[in-house]
């Protein structure tokens, strides 16, 4: 719903999806969706103002986390907002675990500090979810200026 809201309010949004056939029709109509993976984002350096990543990192193989965070840093010029689950998924899946990288808060923060060149502005631990806001470079007027390009 966030992508739809931002698109309807004049913000350019884009997403990266490894299998475009999985994208619901609403996203195809309102956004730029690129086929790719988080460890090799098919976008130019510093072309995204704000990267929002919610409940995705725990689904990525542990040995790819550093590369994924480096890619986030590479494509983003102003800020990164992360939401990371710290527990196993409550859903069963026929192919096995959905959350394959379940680590404590300190592990994730260490990875973020090592791979993202920014100033962590806020860290919130709500039950079993870690929320991190990171500012990169100078931000004038905050994240919501007109013309901001968002990636999900």
Backbone as ProteinMPNN parsed JSONL, in Angstrom:
{"seq_chain_A": "XXXXXXXXXXXXXXXXXXXXXXXXXXXXXXXXXXXXXXXXXXXXXXXXXXXXXXXXXXXXXXXXXXXXXXXXXXXXXXXXXXXXXXXXXXXXXXXXXXXXXXXXXXXXXXXXXXXXXXXXXXXXXXXXXXXXXXXXXXXXXXXXXXXXXXXX", "coords_chain_A": {"N_chain_A": [[0.813, -1.201, 0.0], [2.066, 1.197, 0.568], [3.687, 1.799, -1.661], [1.75, 2.287, -3.63], [0.42, 4.489, -2.47], [2.504, 6.438, -2.422], [3.074, 6.666, -5.166], [0.62, 7.641, -6.13], [0.686, 10.125, -5.025], [2.528, 11.627, -6.362], [5.208, 10.837, -6.198], [8.079, 9.268, -7.573], [8.414, 5.864, -7.779], [10.2, 2.789, -7.524], [10.985, -0.661, -8.01], [12.71, -3.74, -7.265], [12.684, -6.945, -8.448], [13.116, -10.417, -8.404], [11.641, -12.162, -9.976], [9.615, -11.195, -12.319], [7.073, -12.042, -12.999], [5.774, -12.418, -10.648], [4.748, -10.039, -9.781], [2.065, -8.127, -8.684], [-0.741, -6.818, -10.575], [-1.359, -4.116, -9.891], [1.082, -2.953, -9.158], [2.482, -3.041, -11.542], [1.11, -1.152, -13.012], [1.599, 1.281, -11.729], [4.28, 1.752, -11.124], [7.877, 1.587, -11.627], [9.299, -1.363, -12.247], [12.057, -3.391, -11.883], [13.76, -6.192, -13.142], [15.729, -8.178, -11.151], [18.143, -8.801, -8.516], [18.668, -8.309, -4.977], [21.364, -8.35, -4.359], [22.595, -7.508, -6.604], [21.686, -4.966, -7.815], [19.927, -3.583, -10.484], [20.502, -0.775, -11.11], [21.787, 2.59, -11.499], [24.613, 4.091, -9.777], [23.918, 5.892, -6.808], [21.287, 6.756, -7.537], [18.867, 6.688, -6.323], [16.802, 8.302, -4.001], [15.665, 7.568, -1.469], [15.783, 4.466, 0.043], [13.684, 1.888, 0.843], [13.323, -0.919, 2.74], [11.58, -3.543, 3.732], [11.059, -6.239, 5.81], [12.587, -8.118, 4.287], [15.355, -8.689, 4.307], [15.832, -10.831, 6.101], [15.137, -12.985, 4.598], [17.172, -13.489, 2.895], [20.143, -15.193, 1.952], [22.675, -15.75, 4.383], [25.383, -15.426, 3.613], [25.182, -13.541, 1.62], [24.409, -11.149, 2.692], [26.214, -8.992, 3.349], [26.943, -8.09, 0.742], [24.422, -7.328, -0.247], [23.725, -5.196, 1.485], [25.818, -3.468, 0.803], [25.11, -2.941, -1.848], [22.686, -1.593, -1.413], [23.738, 0.714, -0.244], [25.262, 1.646, -2.401], [23.382, 2.369, -4.462], [21.853, 4.32, -3.273], [21.32, 7.72, -2.356], [20.43, 9.428, -0.294], [18.958, 8.33, 1.976], [18.251, 5.403, 3.978], [15.89, 3.036, 4.94], [15.225, 0.452, 7.034], [13.526, -2.548, 7.879], [13.688, -5.297, 9.84], [13.099, -8.66, 10.532], [13.653, -10.491, 13.479], [13.199, -13.071, 14.162], [12.185, -16.517, 13.565], [9.997, -17.307, 10.845], [6.478, -17.446, 11.255], [4.947, -18.835, 9.556], [4.45, -21.856, 7.765], [6.219, -23.368, 5.098], [6.265, -25.156, 2.062], [8.791, -25.494, 0.936], [10.62, -25.187, 2.928], [12.318, -23.24, 5.496], [11.267, -19.848, 5.75], [12.445, -17.538, 6.773], [15.644, -17.301, 6.508], [17.938, -16.147, 7.444], [18.247, -15.578, 10.47], [19.065, -13.595, 12.975], [20.505, -11.986, 15.907], [19.822, -8.628, 17.111], [22.3, -7.188, 17.462], [24.042, -8.442, 15.655], [22.912, -7.749, 13.153], [23.135, -4.931, 13.304], [25.913, -4.639, 13.377], [26.569, -5.577, 10.797], [25.262, -3.603, 9.28], [26.629, -1.234, 10.083], [29.189, -1.864, 9.08], [28.826, -1.992, 6.313], [27.313, 0.096, 5.243], [27.72, 3.41, 4.5], [26.871, 5.683, 6.409], [24.897, 7.722, 8.656], [23.478, 6.415, 11.367], [20.368, 7.173, 12.368], [18.224, 6.396, 13.899], [17.25, 3.72, 15.911], [15.11, 1.164, 16.494], [13.765, -1.294, 18.497], [11.229, -3.358, 18.39], [9.49, -5.639, 19.967], [10.154, -8.402, 18.224], [11.293, -7.212, 16.018], [13.519, -5.246, 14.171], [14.054, -1.882, 13.507], [15.588, 0.432, 11.448], [16.842, 3.606, 10.687], [18.739, 5.33, 8.385], [20.812, 7.982, 7.525], [22.304, 9.263, 4.649], [24.983, 11.169, 3.409], [24.299, 14.706, 3.072], [21.119, 15.749, 4.041], [18.59, 17.708, 2.902], [15.842, 19.187, 4.158], [14.642, 16.765, 4.801], [13.296, 13.404, 4.186], [10.989, 13.577, 2.569], [10.813, 15.431, 0.448], [9.53, 16.963, -2.557], [9.831, 15.197, -5.609], [11.404, 13.126, -4.788], [12.936, 10.019, -5.268], [12.003, 6.775, -4.715], [12.861, 3.467, -3.661], [11.916, 0.063, -3.411]], "CA_chain_A": [[0.0, 0.0, 0.0], [2.947, 2.363, 0.595], [4.078, 2.114, -3.035], [0.579, 2.881, -4.286], [0.217, 5.812, -1.872], [3.551, 7.347, -2.896], [2.873, 6.882, -6.608], [-0.566, 8.475, -6.31], [0.973, 11.457, -4.511], [3.523, 12.295, -7.178], [6.572, 10.355, -6.031], [8.489, 8.178, -8.445], [8.833, 4.693, -7.021], [10.637, 1.67, -8.344], [11.245, -1.86, -7.23], [13.544, -4.773, -7.854], [12.009, -8.227, -8.232], [13.819, -11.463, -9.155], [10.723, -12.827, -10.913], [8.6, -10.194, -12.636], [5.746, -12.658, -13.083], [5.177, -12.404, -9.311], [4.308, -8.687, -9.447], [0.631, -7.898, -8.898], [-1.095, -5.844, -11.608], [-1.334, -2.734, -9.384], [2.45, -2.446, -9.197], [2.842, -2.847, -12.945], [0.45, 0.05, -13.511], [1.958, 2.511, -11.033], [5.693, 1.845, -10.753], [8.931, 1.02, -12.462], [9.792, -2.578, -11.623], [13.212, -3.908, -12.605], [14.091, -7.564, -12.804], [17.066, -8.256, -10.574], [18.225, -9.271, -7.133], [19.17, -7.295, -4.051], [22.83, -8.352, -4.325], [23.06, -6.966, -7.889], [20.57, -4.1, -8.176], [20.163, -3.071, -11.836], [20.344, 0.673, -11.126], [23.025, 3.354, -11.43], [25.06, 4.564, -8.471], [23.305, 7.075, -6.196], [20.134, 7.209, -8.325], [17.663, 6.58, -5.49], [16.86, 9.179, -2.832], [15.355, 6.822, -0.248], [15.565, 3.041, -0.131], [12.877, 1.303, 1.917], [13.406, -2.371, 2.663], [10.843, -4.054, 4.892], [10.855, -7.689, 5.929], [13.21, -8.812, 3.163], [16.726, -9.133, 4.583], [15.846, -12.132, 6.779], [14.89, -14.008, 3.575], [18.373, -13.561, 2.054], [21.204, -16.043, 2.494], [23.609, -15.036, 5.253], [26.625, -15.069, 2.917], [24.916, -12.441, 0.687], [23.953, -9.951, 3.413], [27.17, -7.893, 3.162], [26.811, -7.597, -0.63], [23.123, -6.66, -0.364], [23.829, -3.898, 2.162], [26.701, -2.639, -0.027], [24.303, -2.512, -2.992], [21.791, -0.557, -0.905], [24.561, 1.908, -0.079], [25.708, 2.097, -3.727], [22.334, 2.992, -5.275], [21.097, 5.299, -2.493], [22.073, 8.939, -2.075], [19.98, 10.22, 0.842], [18.587, 7.623, 3.184], [17.844, 3.997, 3.933], [14.99, 2.654, 6.023], [15.198, -1.011, 7.065], [12.754, -3.272, 8.89], [14.246, -6.647, 9.803], [12.563, -9.586, 11.522], [14.71, -11.162, 14.225], [12.721, -14.399, 14.556], [11.72, -17.4, 12.505], [8.657, -17.056, 10.33], [5.435, -18.264, 11.879], [4.289, -19.569, 8.476], [5.115, -23.026, 7.203], [6.354, -23.302, 3.642], [6.644, -26.493, 1.59], [10.205, -25.549, 0.551], [11.469, -25.004, 4.094], [12.265, -22.002, 6.267], [11.146, -18.586, 5.019], [13.483, -16.643, 7.322], [16.858, -18.124, 6.507], [18.979, -15.44, 8.197], [17.674, -15.113, 11.732], [20.201, -13.19, 13.794], [20.136, -10.981, 16.911], [19.953, -7.191, 16.782], [23.708, -6.777, 17.405], [24.608, -8.968, 14.409], [22.435, -6.902, 12.068], [23.721, -3.589, 13.423], [27.31, -4.757, 12.97], [26.557, -5.651, 9.326], [24.868, -2.289, 8.762], [27.746, -0.309, 10.303], [30.322, -2.226, 8.23], [28.538, -1.975, 4.883], [26.598, 1.29, 4.813], [28.4, 4.636, 4.908], [25.845, 6.65, 6.771], [24.695, 8.057, 10.05], [22.268, 5.776, 11.863], [19.598, 8.185, 13.079], [17.229, 5.837, 14.798], [17.186, 2.27, 16.02], [13.961, 0.789, 17.313], [13.538, -2.725, 18.624], [9.847, -3.562, 18.825], [9.345, -7.087, 20.092], [11.171, -9.146, 17.485], [11.554, -6.517, 14.763], [14.493, -4.161, 14.24], [13.797, -0.807, 12.55], [16.775, 1.284, 11.396], [16.822, 4.733, 9.745], [20.116, 5.733, 8.121], [20.953, 9.13, 6.628], [23.526, 9.287, 3.86], [25.313, 12.517, 2.964], [23.472, 15.766, 3.649], [19.719, 15.73, 3.651], [17.987, 19.024, 3.044], [14.387, 19.122, 4.226], [14.123, 15.448, 5.146], [13.085, 12.402, 3.15], [9.752, 13.682, 1.816], [10.798, 16.516, -0.525], [8.995, 16.618, -3.875], [10.823, 14.688, -6.546], [12.168, 12.036, -4.207], [12.803, 8.719, -5.886], [11.994, 5.719, -3.702], [12.995, 2.089, -4.138], [11.449, -0.92, -2.447]], "C_chain_A": [[0.86, 1.269, 0.0], [3.354, 2.774, -0.822], [2.936, 2.811, -3.765], [0.343, 4.297, -3.774], [1.232, 6.814, -2.413], [3.376, 7.671, -4.375], [1.703, 7.821, -6.865], [-0.35, 9.91, -5.838], [2.186, 12.091, -5.176], [4.962, 11.847, -7.012], [6.864, 9.256, -7.04], [8.961, 7.034, -7.56], [9.321, 3.636, -7.991], [10.937, 0.504, -7.425], [12.13, -2.81, -7.993], [12.928, -6.109, -7.464], [12.742, -9.295, -9.033], [12.94, -12.181, -10.17], [9.561, -11.891, -11.202], [7.195, -10.78, -12.713], [5.037, -12.66, -11.728], [4.596, -11.05, -8.928], [2.806, -8.548, -9.703], [0.392, -6.774, -9.906], [-0.971, -4.412, -11.112], [0.075, -2.15, -9.436], [2.896, -2.191, -10.627], [2.269, -1.544, -13.485], [1.01, 1.332, -12.913], [3.447, 2.71, -10.807], [6.625, 1.304, -11.824], [9.489, -0.182, -11.708], [10.912, -3.127, -12.495], [13.45, -5.346, -12.187], [15.533, -7.599, -12.32], [16.998, -8.769, -9.157], [18.875, -8.202, -6.269], [20.697, -7.274, -3.98], [23.44, -7.855, -5.636], [21.945, -6.091, -8.46], [20.848, -3.435, -9.523], [19.873, -1.575, -11.966], [21.704, 1.341, -11.027], [23.36, 3.743, -9.991], [24.297, 5.824, -8.074], [22.118, 7.625, -6.981], [18.832, 7.201, -7.525], [17.829, 7.499, -4.288], [16.672, 8.402, -1.538], [15.073, 5.374, -0.595], [14.804, 2.538, 1.086], [12.881, -0.202, 1.727], [12.745, -2.934, 3.914], [10.636, -5.552, 4.777], [11.378, -8.463, 4.725], [14.544, -9.419, 3.569], [16.789, -10.503, 5.258], [15.578, -13.291, 5.813], [16.107, -14.241, 2.681], [19.432, -14.412, 2.744], [22.212, -15.211, 3.274], [24.864, -14.591, 4.508], [26.428, -13.953, 1.884], [24.569, -11.127, 1.379], [24.909, -8.777, 3.222], [27.011, -7.265, 1.778], [25.496, -6.843, -0.819], [23.179, -5.282, 0.286], [24.748, -2.951, 1.393], [25.956, -2.121, -1.255], [23.312, -1.429, -2.572], [22.541, 0.763, -0.8], [24.948, 2.502, -1.443], [24.616, 2.865, -4.473], [21.628, 4.153, -4.574], [21.941, 6.523, -2.187], [21.642, 9.656, -0.806], [19.658, 9.435, 2.105], [18.122, 6.204, 2.94], [16.991, 3.72, 5.161], [14.836, 1.135, 5.96], [14.272, -1.506, 8.174], [13.163, -4.731, 8.753], [13.605, -7.485, 10.901], [13.722, -10.339, 12.175], [14.33, -12.58, 14.638], [12.351, -15.229, 13.335], [10.321, -17.005, 12.075], [7.662, -17.967, 11.032], [4.704, -19.105, 10.834], [5.119, -20.776, 8.06], [5.155, -22.884, 5.694], [6.816, -24.667, 3.156], [8.119, -26.626, 1.224], [11.145, -25.287, 1.72], [11.288, -23.661, 4.757], [12.134, -20.785, 5.362], [12.195, -17.585, 5.484], [14.753, -17.464, 7.468], [18.035, -17.446, 7.202], [18.33, -14.797, 9.412], [18.838, -14.861, 12.68], [19.737, -12.159, 14.823], [20.4, -9.559, 16.414], [21.408, -6.776, 16.562], [24.373, -7.249, 16.119], [24.211, -8.084, 13.238], [23.061, -5.516, 12.119], [25.189, -3.593, 13.019], [27.414, -4.801, 11.442], [26.231, -4.285, 8.71], [26.015, -1.298, 8.907], [28.911, -0.594, 9.36], [30.077, -1.972, 6.746], [27.814, -0.742, 4.365], [27.295, 2.51, 5.381], [27.366, 5.707, 5.212], [25.774, 6.836, 8.268], [23.384, 7.418, 10.502], [21.558, 6.759, 12.784], [18.669, 7.597, 14.117], [17.296, 4.323, 14.748], [16.037, 1.96, 16.963], [13.869, -0.724, 17.32], [12.145, -2.891, 19.21], [9.582, -5.051, 18.801], [10.479, -7.764, 19.331], [11.481, -8.541, 16.134], [12.519, -5.365, 15.019], [14.166, -3.159, 13.133], [14.977, 0.154, 12.604], [16.584, 2.356, 10.331], [18.253, 5.246, 9.614], [20.111, 6.917, 7.171], [22.307, 9.07, 5.958], [23.754, 10.706, 3.387], [24.444, 13.556, 3.685], [22.06, 15.658, 3.141], [19.147, 17.102, 3.926], [16.478, 18.853, 3.058], [13.822, 17.751, 4.528], [13.854, 14.581, 3.931], [11.926, 12.716, 2.211], [9.685, 14.868, 0.864], [10.162, 16.047, -1.833], [10.128, 16.148, -4.775], [11.66, 13.543, -6.002], [11.884, 10.752, -4.971], [12.969, 7.647, -4.819], [12.227, 4.376, -4.364], [12.561, 1.157, -3.02], [11.98, -2.288, -2.806]], "O_chain_A": [[0.431, 2.304, -0.511], [3.365, 3.961, -1.145], [3.149, 3.817, -4.442], [0.092, 5.207, -4.564], [0.862, 7.917, -2.817], [3.514, 8.824, -4.784], [1.787, 8.7, -7.723], [-1.108, 10.808, -6.203], [2.803, 12.995, -4.612], [5.857, 12.425, -7.63], [6.01, 8.418, -7.327], [9.813, 7.223, -6.692], [8.898, 3.598, -9.146], [11.117, 0.669, -6.218], [12.285, -2.702, -9.21], [12.682, -6.369, -6.286], [12.973, -9.107, -10.227], [13.454, -12.751, -11.132], [8.621, -11.805, -10.411], [6.22, -10.058, -12.507], [3.827, -12.878, -11.666], [4.006, -10.92, -7.855], [2.333, -8.818, -10.806], [1.23, -5.886, -10.065], [-0.509, -3.556, -11.866], [0.238, -0.965, -9.73], [3.613, -1.226, -10.893], [2.889, -0.902, -14.332], [0.904, 2.386, -13.539], [3.841, 3.773, -10.329], [6.207, 0.658, -12.784], [10.088, -0.025, -10.644], [10.739, -3.306, -13.701], [13.35, -5.679, -11.006], [16.441, -7.112, -12.994], [15.93, -9.127, -8.658], [19.548, -7.303, -6.773], [21.27, -6.262, -3.576], [24.663, -7.787, -5.765], [21.334, -6.437, -9.471], [21.885, -2.794, -9.693], [19.096, -1.158, -12.825], [22.663, 0.745, -10.536], [22.501, 3.725, -9.11], [24.061, 6.707, -8.898], [21.96, 8.842, -7.081], [17.803, 7.667, -8.016], [18.869, 7.484, -3.63], [17.454, 8.569, -0.602], [14.219, 5.087, -1.433], [15.231, 2.739, 2.223], [12.487, -0.702, 0.673], [13.279, -2.818, 5.017], [10.112, -6.057, 3.785], [10.703, -9.351, 4.206], [14.833, -10.56, 3.207], [17.722, -11.264, 5.002], [15.771, -14.452, 6.173], [16.072, -15.103, 1.802], [19.595, -14.357, 3.963], [22.559, -14.101, 2.87], [25.36, -13.49, 4.745], [27.409, -13.463, 1.325], [24.447, -10.096, 0.717], [24.456, -7.664, 2.956], [26.952, -6.041, 1.656], [25.472, -5.813, -1.492], [22.726, -4.302, -0.305], [24.482, -1.75, 1.337], [26.155, -0.974, -1.658], [23.119, -0.452, -3.296], [22.038, 1.806, -1.217], [24.958, 3.722, -1.611], [24.897, 3.909, -5.061], [20.883, 4.895, -5.214], [23.108, 6.413, -1.812], [22.426, 10.441, -0.271], [20.05, 9.842, 3.198], [17.665, 5.852, 1.853], [17.329, 4.121, 6.275], [14.372, 0.595, 4.956], [14.245, -0.947, 9.27], [13.009, -5.331, 7.69], [13.569, -7.075, 12.061], [14.656, -10.767, 11.496], [15.066, -13.223, 15.388], [12.222, -14.713, 12.225], [9.557, -16.436, 12.854], [7.971, -19.113, 11.36], [3.926, -19.991, 11.188], [6.347, -20.711, 8.014], [4.231, -22.343, 5.087], [7.682, -25.277, 3.783], [8.652, -27.736, 1.2], [12.354, -25.176, 1.519], [10.25, -23.015, 4.611], [12.804, -20.693, 4.333], [12.77, -16.863, 4.669], [14.916, -18.221, 8.425], [19.026, -18.103, 7.517], [17.923, -13.636, 9.386], [19.507, -15.792, 13.128], [18.696, -11.526, 14.64], [21.106, -9.341, 15.43], [21.717, -6.09, 15.588], [25.189, -6.524, 15.55], [25.054, -7.707, 12.424], [23.472, -4.984, 11.088], [25.659, -2.649, 12.384], [28.266, -4.128, 10.863], [26.857, -3.871, 7.735], [26.342, -0.591, 7.953], [29.558, 0.34, 8.886], [31.029, -1.759, 5.996], [27.715, -0.557, 3.152], [27.448, 2.637, 6.596], [27.037, 6.531, 4.359], [26.492, 6.195, 9.035], [22.306, 7.829, 10.071], [22.074, 7.129, 13.838], [18.363, 8.248, 15.117], [17.387, 3.724, 13.677], [16.002, 2.442, 18.095], [13.891, -1.359, 16.266], [11.914, -2.598, 20.384], [9.464, -5.653, 17.733], [11.635, -7.703, 19.75], [11.882, -9.245, 15.207], [12.35, -4.603, 15.971], [14.018, -3.533, 11.969], [15.334, 0.64, 13.678], [16.206, 2.05, 9.2], [18.901, 5.56, 10.613], [19.473, 6.864, 6.119], [23.33, 8.853, 6.608], [22.803, 11.384, 2.999], [23.925, 13.3, 4.772], [21.831, 15.492, 1.943], [19.213, 17.6, 5.05], [15.897, 18.417, 2.065], [12.601, 17.589, 4.512], [14.142, 14.964, 2.798], [11.884, 12.151, 1.118], [8.585, 15.283, 0.5], [10.246, 14.868, -2.178], [11.248, 16.654, -4.699], [12.544, 13.043, -6.698], [10.734, 10.441, -5.282], [13.97, 7.624, -4.104], [11.831, 4.172, -5.512], [12.802, 1.419, -1.842], [11.697, -3.262, -2.11]]}, "name": "protein", "num_of_chains": 1, "seq": "XXXXXXXXXXXXXXXXXXXXXXXXXXXXXXXXXXXXXXXXXXXXXXXXXXXXXXXXXXXXXXXXXXXXXXXXXXXXXXXXXXXXXXXXXXXXXXXXXXXXXXXXXXXXXXXXXXXXXXXXXXXXXXXXXXXXXXXXXXXXXXXXXXXXXXXX"}
